[in-house]
Amino acid sequence: MNFYKNNDVSLKETCKKFNIKSHSNLTYWINSYNFNGVEGLKLKANKKYSVEFKASVVNYYKTHEINPRDLAII
């Protein structure tokens, strides 16, 4: 993250330097960090979500212009 932010380099250059296969992964990590801070970068165990929570996520998705990856970050 610091390399990308502090060196004015492209996503492609950053991926090449750190051997990251897809710039979409790096973009996801950056967005997750920007929204959630360091907590957004931590690995999470698989969780089970309630029906109510799932319904609220679907409703949010239907009422906001947001792509699924950004929805997952939120």
PDB file of N, CA and C in Angstrom:
ATOM      1  N   MET A   1       0.829  -1.186   0.000  1.00  0.00           N
ATOM      2  CA  MET A   1       0.000   0.000   0.000  1.00  0.00           C
ATOM      3  C   MET A   1       0.874   1.250   0.000  1.00  0.00           C
ATOM      4  N   ASN A   2       1.848   1.286   0.891  1.00  0.00           N
ATOM      5  CA  ASN A   2       2.705   2.464   0.976  1.00  0.00           C
ATOM      6  C   ASN A   2       3.499   2.686  -0.294  1.00  0.00           C
ATOM      7  N   PHE A   3       3.968   1.613  -0.913  1.00  0.00           N
ATOM      8  CA  PHE A   3       4.726   1.749  -2.154  1.00  0.00           C
ATOM      9  C   PHE A   3       3.876   2.443  -3.212  1.00  0.00           C
ATOM     10  N   TYR A   4       2.640   1.981  -3.367  1.00  0.00           N
ATOM     11  CA  TYR A   4       1.742   2.540  -4.370  1.00  0.00           C
ATOM     12  C   TYR A   4       1.424   4.001  -4.066  1.00  0.00           C
ATOM     13  N   LYS A   5       1.098   4.295  -2.802  1.00  0.00           N
ATOM     14  CA  LYS A   5       0.697   5.651  -2.431  1.00  0.00           C
ATOM     15  C   LYS A   5       1.856   6.647  -2.453  1.00  0.00           C
ATOM     16  N   ASN A   6       3.045   6.211  -2.065  1.00  0.00           N
ATOM     17  CA  ASN A   6       4.159   7.130  -1.861  1.00  0.00           C
ATOM     18  C   ASN A   6       5.089   7.294  -3.055  1.00  0.00           C
ATOM     19  N   ASN A   7       4.940   6.481  -4.089  1.00  0.00           N
ATOM     20  CA  ASN A   7       5.895   6.525  -5.192  1.00  0.00           C
ATOM     21  C   ASN A   7       5.296   6.954  -6.523  1.00  0.00           C
ATOM     22  N   ASP A   8       4.048   7.368  -6.535  1.00  0.00           N
ATOM     23  CA  ASP A   8       3.407   7.847  -7.764  1.00  0.00           C
ATOM     24  C   ASP A   8       3.620   6.866  -8.915  1.00  0.00           C
ATOM     25  N   VAL A   9       3.286   5.606  -8.662  1.00  0.00           N
ATOM     26  CA  VAL A   9       3.411   4.573  -9.683  1.00  0.00           C
ATOM     27  C   VAL A   9       2.029   4.019  -9.990  1.00  0.00           C
ATOM     28  N   SER A  10       1.935   3.333 -11.109  1.00  0.00           N
ATOM     29  CA  SER A  10       0.645   2.780 -11.528  1.00  0.00           C
ATOM     30  C   SER A  10       0.352   1.478 -10.792  1.00  0.00           C
ATOM     31  N   LEU A  11      -0.905   1.059 -10.878  1.00  0.00           N
ATOM     32  CA  LEU A  11      -1.283  -0.240 -10.323  1.00  0.00           C
ATOM     33  C   LEU A  11      -0.482  -1.347 -11.001  1.00  0.00           C
ATOM     34  N   LYS A  12      -0.319  -1.231 -12.302  1.00  0.00           N
ATOM     35  CA  LYS A  12       0.411  -2.245 -13.063  1.00  0.00           C
ATOM     36  C   LYS A  12       1.855  -2.356 -12.571  1.00  0.00           C
ATOM     37  N   GLU A  13       2.518  -1.227 -12.369  1.00  0.00           N
ATOM     38  CA  GLU A  13       3.899  -1.237 -11.882  1.00  0.00           C
ATOM     39  C   GLU A  13       3.984  -1.833 -10.475  1.00  0.00           C
ATOM     40  N   THR A  14       3.014  -1.489  -9.637  1.00  0.00           N
ATOM     41  CA  THR A  14       2.999  -2.008  -8.269  1.00  0.00           C
ATOM     42  C   THR A  14       2.803  -3.519  -8.283  1.00  0.00           C
ATOM     43  N   CYS A  15       1.891  -3.996  -9.108  1.00  0.00           N
ATOM     44  CA  CYS A  15       1.654  -5.438  -9.209  1.00  0.00           C
ATOM     45  C   CYS A  15       2.914  -6.158  -9.686  1.00  0.00           C
ATOM     46  N   LYS A  16       3.592  -5.579 -10.649  1.00  0.00           N
ATOM     47  CA  LYS A  16       4.807  -6.200 -11.167  1.00  0.00           C
ATOM     48  C   LYS A  16       5.879  -6.280 -10.082  1.00  0.00           C
ATOM     49  N   LYS A  17       6.065  -5.199  -9.337  1.00  0.00           N
ATOM     50  CA  LYS A  17       7.090  -5.170  -8.299  1.00  0.00           C
ATOM     51  C   LYS A  17       6.854  -6.231  -7.228  1.00  0.00           C
ATOM     52  N   PHE A  18       5.579  -6.444  -6.854  1.00  0.00           N
ATOM     53  CA  PHE A  18       5.263  -7.360  -5.766  1.00  0.00           C
ATOM     54  C   PHE A  18       4.692  -8.701  -6.253  1.00  0.00           C
ATOM     55  N   ASN A  19       4.784  -8.932  -7.566  1.00  0.00           N
ATOM     56  CA  ASN A  19       4.340 -10.191  -8.159  1.00  0.00           C
ATOM     57  C   ASN A  19       2.875 -10.497  -7.821  1.00  0.00           C
ATOM     58  N   ILE A  20       2.030  -9.483  -7.959  1.00  0.00           N
ATOM     59  CA  ILE A  20       0.582  -9.637  -7.767  1.00  0.00           C
ATOM     60  C   ILE A  20      -0.006  -9.912  -9.147  1.00  0.00           C
ATOM     61  N   LYS A  21      -0.725 -11.008  -9.283  1.00  0.00           N
ATOM     62  CA  LYS A  21      -1.165 -11.457 -10.601  1.00  0.00           C
ATOM     63  C   LYS A  21      -2.246 -10.598 -11.243  1.00  0.00           C
ATOM     64  N   SER A  22      -3.059  -9.945 -10.443  1.00  0.00           N
ATOM     65  CA  SER A  22      -4.175  -9.189 -11.001  1.00  0.00           C
ATOM     66  C   SER A  22      -4.274  -7.815 -10.337  1.00  0.00           C
ATOM     67  N   HIS A  23      -4.340  -6.782 -11.156  1.00  0.00           N
ATOM     68  CA  HIS A  23      -4.475  -5.445 -10.575  1.00  0.00           C
ATOM     69  C   HIS A  23      -5.836  -5.259  -9.921  1.00  0.00           C
ATOM     70  N   SER A  24      -6.813  -6.104 -10.291  1.00  0.00           N
ATOM     71  CA  SER A  24      -8.120  -5.990  -9.633  1.00  0.00           C
ATOM     72  C   SER A  24      -8.014  -6.403  -8.161  1.00  0.00           C
ATOM     73  N   ASN A  25      -7.123  -7.342  -7.844  1.00  0.00           N
ATOM     74  CA  ASN A  25      -6.884  -7.687  -6.437  1.00  0.00           C
ATOM     75  C   ASN A  25      -6.324  -6.492  -5.682  1.00  0.00           C
ATOM     76  N   LEU A  26      -5.348  -5.838  -6.273  1.00  0.00           N
ATOM     77  CA  LEU A  26      -4.741  -4.669  -5.628  1.00  0.00           C
ATOM     78  C   LEU A  26      -5.769  -3.556  -5.461  1.00  0.00           C
ATOM     79  N   THR A  27      -6.583  -3.341  -6.472  1.00  0.00           N
ATOM     80  CA  THR A  27      -7.635  -2.325  -6.382  1.00  0.00           C
ATOM     81  C   THR A  27      -8.590  -2.646  -5.236  1.00  0.00           C
ATOM     82  N   TYR A  28      -8.956  -3.915  -5.102  1.00  0.00           N
ATOM     83  CA  TYR A  28      -9.840  -4.338  -4.015  1.00  0.00           C
ATOM     84  C   TYR A  28      -9.184  -4.053  -2.667  1.00  0.00           C
ATOM     85  N   TRP A  29      -7.903  -4.402  -2.527  1.00  0.00           N
ATOM     86  CA  TRP A  29      -7.197  -4.166  -1.262  1.00  0.00           C
ATOM     87  C   TRP A  29      -7.137  -2.681  -0.934  1.00  0.00           C
ATOM     88  N   ILE A  30      -6.872  -1.859  -1.928  1.00  0.00           N
ATOM     89  CA  ILE A  30      -6.788  -0.404  -1.721  1.00  0.00           C
ATOM     90  C   ILE A  30      -8.149   0.137  -1.275  1.00  0.00           C
ATOM     91  N   ASN A  31      -9.207  -0.255  -1.972  1.00  0.00           N
ATOM     92  CA  ASN A  31     -10.551   0.213  -1.608  1.00  0.00           C
ATOM     93  C   ASN A  31     -10.948  -0.266  -0.219  1.00  0.00           C
ATOM     94  N   SER A  32     -10.622  -1.509   0.081  1.00  0.00           N
ATOM     95  CA  SER A  32     -10.933  -2.055   1.394  1.00  0.00           C
ATOM     96  C   SER A  32     -10.184  -1.291   2.481  1.00  0.00           C
ATOM     97  N   TYR A  33      -8.921  -0.987   2.234  1.00  0.00           N
ATOM     98  CA  TYR A  33      -8.121  -0.219   3.197  1.00  0.00           C
ATOM     99  C   TYR A  33      -8.684   1.192   3.354  1.00  0.00           C
ATOM    100  N   ASN A  34      -9.030   1.830   2.236  1.00  0.00           N
ATOM    101  CA  ASN A  34      -9.558   3.197   2.296  1.00  0.00           C
ATOM    102  C   ASN A  34     -10.869   3.259   3.069  1.00  0.00           C
ATOM    103  N   PHE A  35     -11.681   2.228   2.966  1.00  0.00           N
ATOM    104  CA  PHE A  35     -12.985   2.226   3.640  1.00  0.00           C
ATOM    105  C   PHE A  35     -12.892   1.745   5.082  1.00  0.00           C
ATOM    106  N   ASN A  36     -12.079   0.715   5.326  1.00  0.00           N
ATOM    107  CA  ASN A  36     -12.049   0.065   6.640  1.00  0.00           C
ATOM    108  C   ASN A  36     -10.726   0.182   7.385  1.00  0.00           C
ATOM    109  N   GLY A  37      -9.739   0.851   6.792  1.00  0.00           N
ATOM    110  CA  GLY A  37      -8.426   0.931   7.430  1.00  0.00           C
ATOM    111  C   GLY A  37      -7.751  -0.433   7.447  1.00  0.00           C
ATOM    112  N   VAL A  38      -6.828  -0.623   8.353  1.00  0.00           N
ATOM    113  CA  VAL A  38      -6.077  -1.872   8.444  1.00  0.00           C
ATOM    114  C   VAL A  38      -7.002  -3.072   8.646  1.00  0.00           C
ATOM    115  N   GLU A  39      -8.100  -2.871   9.350  1.00  0.00           N
ATOM    116  CA  GLU A  39      -9.053  -3.966   9.571  1.00  0.00           C
ATOM    117  C   GLU A  39      -9.556  -4.546   8.244  1.00  0.00           C
ATOM    118  N   GLY A  40      -9.638  -3.723   7.223  1.00  0.00           N
ATOM    119  CA  GLY A  40     -10.111  -4.174   5.923  1.00  0.00           C
ATOM    120  C   GLY A  40      -9.146  -5.112   5.220  1.00  0.00           C
ATOM    121  N   LEU A  41      -7.913  -5.181   5.699  1.00  0.00           N
ATOM    122  CA  LEU A  41      -6.915  -6.038   5.080  1.00  0.00           C
ATOM    123  C   LEU A  41      -6.716  -7.362   5.811  1.00  0.00           C
ATOM    124  N   LYS A  42      -7.328  -7.500   6.957  1.00  0.00           N
ATOM    125  CA  LYS A  42      -7.168  -8.727   7.733  1.00  0.00           C
ATOM    126  C   LYS A  42      -7.988  -9.855   7.125  1.00  0.00           C
ATOM    127  N   LEU A  43      -7.417 -11.065   7.182  1.00  0.00           N
ATOM    128  CA  LEU A  43      -8.162 -12.235   6.726  1.00  0.00           C
ATOM    129  C   LEU A  43      -9.297 -12.510   7.698  1.00  0.00           C
ATOM    130  N   LYS A  44     -10.409 -12.884   7.145  1.00  0.00           N
ATOM    131  CA  LYS A  44     -11.576 -13.146   7.980  1.00  0.00           C
ATOM    132  C   LYS A  44     -11.996 -14.595   7.795  1.00  0.00           C
ATOM    133  N   ALA A  45     -12.354 -15.238   8.875  1.00  0.00           N
ATOM    134  CA  ALA A  45     -12.884 -16.597   8.794  1.00  0.00           C
ATOM    135  C   ALA A  45     -14.261 -16.541   8.153  1.00  0.00           C
ATOM    136  N   ASN A  46     -14.648 -17.627   7.534  1.00  0.00           N
ATOM    137  CA  ASN A  46     -15.996 -17.674   6.951  1.00  0.00           C
ATOM    138  C   ASN A  46     -17.023 -17.457   8.052  1.00  0.00           C
ATOM    139  N   LYS A  47     -17.942 -16.570   7.782  1.00  0.00           N
ATOM    140  CA  LYS A  47     -18.981 -16.259   8.754  1.00  0.00           C
ATOM    141  C   LYS A  47     -20.323 -16.731   8.234  1.00  0.00           C
ATOM    142  N   LYS A  48     -21.212 -16.977   9.144  1.00  0.00           N
ATOM    143  CA  LYS A  48     -22.594 -17.279   8.780  1.00  0.00           C
ATOM    144  C   LYS A  48     -23.416 -16.037   9.097  1.00  0.00           C
ATOM    145  N   TYR A  49     -24.205 -15.612   8.128  1.00  0.00           N
ATOM    146  CA  TYR A  49     -24.994 -14.403   8.278  1.00  0.00           C
ATOM    147  C   TYR A  49     -26.477 -14.750   8.390  1.00  0.00           C
ATOM    148  N   SER A  50     -27.179 -13.954   9.169  1.00  0.00           N
ATOM    149  CA  SER A  50     -28.616 -14.169   9.342  1.00  0.00           C
ATOM    150  C   SER A  50     -29.369 -13.800   8.060  1.00  0.00           C
ATOM    151  N   VAL A  51     -30.550 -14.315   7.952  1.00  0.00           N
ATOM    152  CA  VAL A  51     -31.423 -13.992   6.827  1.00  0.00           C
ATOM    153  C   VAL A  51     -31.686 -12.495   6.791  1.00  0.00           C
ATOM    154  N   GLU A  52     -31.878 -11.886   7.949  1.00  0.00           N
ATOM    155  CA  GLU A  52     -32.138 -10.444   8.017  1.00  0.00           C
ATOM    156  C   GLU A  52     -30.950  -9.645   7.483  1.00  0.00           C
ATOM    157  N   PHE A  53     -29.758 -10.054   7.860  1.00  0.00           N
ATOM    158  CA  PHE A  53     -28.563  -9.352   7.380  1.00  0.00           C
ATOM    159  C   PHE A  53     -28.441  -9.487   5.866  1.00  0.00           C
ATOM    160  N   LYS A  54     -28.631 -10.697   5.362  1.00  0.00           N
ATOM    161  CA  LYS A  54     -28.551 -10.925   3.919  1.00  0.00           C
ATOM    162  C   LYS A  54     -29.580 -10.080   3.171  1.00  0.00           C
ATOM    163  N   ALA A  55     -30.795 -10.012   3.709  1.00  0.00           N
ATOM    164  CA  ALA A  55     -31.843  -9.209   3.076  1.00  0.00           C
ATOM    165  C   ALA A  55     -31.477  -7.735   3.076  1.00  0.00           C
ATOM    166  N   SER A  56     -30.870  -7.263   4.158  1.00  0.00           N
ATOM    167  CA  SER A  56     -30.474  -5.849   4.210  1.00  0.00           C
ATOM    168  C   SER A  56     -29.383  -5.543   3.187  1.00  0.00           C
ATOM    169  N   VAL A  57     -28.481  -6.486   2.967  1.00  0.00           N
ATOM    170  CA  VAL A  57     -27.431  -6.297   1.964  1.00  0.00           C
ATOM    171  C   VAL A  57     -28.041  -6.250   0.564  1.00  0.00           C
ATOM    172  N   VAL A  58     -28.960  -7.154   0.280  1.00  0.00           N
ATOM    173  CA  VAL A  58     -29.626  -7.169  -1.023  1.00  0.00           C
ATOM    174  C   VAL A  58     -30.397  -5.868  -1.235  1.00  0.00           C
ATOM    175  N   ASN A  59     -31.121  -5.420  -0.223  1.00  0.00           N
ATOM    176  CA  ASN A  59     -31.866  -4.157  -0.338  1.00  0.00           C
ATOM    177  C   ASN A  59     -30.936  -2.983  -0.569  1.00  0.00           C
ATOM    178  N   TYR A  60     -29.792  -2.944   0.122  1.00  0.00           N
ATOM    179  CA  TYR A  60     -28.819  -1.871  -0.081  1.00  0.00           C
ATOM    180  C   TYR A  60     -28.327  -1.885  -1.525  1.00  0.00           C
ATOM    181  N   TYR A  61     -28.025  -3.074  -2.010  1.00  0.00           N
ATOM    182  CA  TYR A  61     -27.533  -3.215  -3.382  1.00  0.00           C
ATOM    183  C   TYR A  61     -28.567  -2.724  -4.393  1.00  0.00           C
ATOM    184  N   LYS A  62     -29.822  -3.042  -4.147  1.00  0.00           N
ATOM    185  CA  LYS A  62     -30.882  -2.664  -5.077  1.00  0.00           C
ATOM    186  C   LYS A  62     -31.190  -1.166  -5.053  1.00  0.00           C
ATOM    187  N   THR A  63     -30.876  -0.497  -3.950  1.00  0.00           N
ATOM    188  CA  THR A  63     -31.231   0.924  -3.830  1.00  0.00           C
ATOM    189  C   THR A  63     -30.050   1.875  -4.001  1.00  0.00           C
ATOM    190  N   HIS A  64     -28.865   1.343  -4.226  1.00  0.00           N
ATOM    191  CA  HIS A  64     -27.678   2.181  -4.425  1.00  0.00           C
ATOM    192  C   HIS A  64     -26.949   1.732  -5.693  1.00  0.00           C
ATOM    193  N   GLU A  65     -26.348   2.669  -6.350  1.00  0.00           N
ATOM    194  CA  GLU A  65     -25.552   2.314  -7.521  1.00  0.00           C
ATOM    195  C   GLU A  65     -24.169   1.909  -7.020  1.00  0.00           C
ATOM    196  N   ILE A  66     -23.987   0.609  -6.845  1.00  0.00           N
ATOM    197  CA  ILE A  66     -22.739   0.101  -6.282  1.00  0.00           C
ATOM    198  C   ILE A  66     -22.446  -1.252  -6.924  1.00  0.00           C
ATOM    199  N   ASN A  67     -21.177  -1.508  -7.192  1.00  0.00           N
ATOM    200  CA  ASN A  67     -20.857  -2.815  -7.756  1.00  0.00           C
ATOM    201  C   ASN A  67     -20.657  -3.820  -6.621  1.00  0.00           C
ATOM    202  N   PRO A  68     -20.788  -5.095  -6.923  1.00  0.00           N
ATOM    203  CA  PRO A  68     -20.719  -6.119  -5.877  1.00  0.00           C
ATOM    204  C   PRO A  68     -19.413  -6.117  -5.078  1.00  0.00           C
ATOM    205  N   ARG A  69     -18.287  -5.825  -5.715  1.00  0.00           N
ATOM    206  CA  ARG A  69     -17.012  -5.809  -4.965  1.00  0.00           C
ATOM    207  C   ARG A  69     -17.019  -4.698  -3.923  1.00  0.00           C
ATOM    208  N   ASP A  70     -17.505  -3.522  -4.303  1.00  0.00           N
ATOM    209  CA  ASP A  70     -17.562  -2.416  -3.338  1.00  0.00           C
ATOM    210  C   ASP A  70     -18.573  -2.706  -2.240  1.00  0.00           C
ATOM    211  N   LEU A  71     -19.649  -3.376  -2.597  1.00  0.00           N
ATOM    212  CA  LEU A  71     -20.629  -3.774  -1.592  1.00  0.00           C
ATOM    213  C   LEU A  71     -19.991  -4.709  -0.571  1.00  0.00           C
ATOM    214  N   ALA A  72     -19.183  -5.629  -1.035  1.00  0.00           N
ATOM    215  CA  ALA A  72     -18.497  -6.554  -0.123  1.00  0.00           C
ATOM    216  C   ALA A  72     -17.552  -5.811   0.822  1.00  0.00           C
ATOM    217  N   ILE A  73     -16.925  -4.759   0.334  1.00  0.00           N
ATOM    218  CA  ILE A  73     -16.020  -3.963   1.166  1.00  0.00           C
ATOM    219  C   ILE A  73     -16.793  -3.298   2.297  1.00  0.00           C
ATOM    220  N   ILE A  74     -17.956  -2.753   1.956  1.00  0.00           N
ATOM    221  CA  ILE A  74     -18.779  -2.086   2.966  1.00  0.00           C
ATOM    222  C   ILE A  74     -19.274  -3.092   3.965  1.00  0.00           C
TER     223      ILE A  74
END
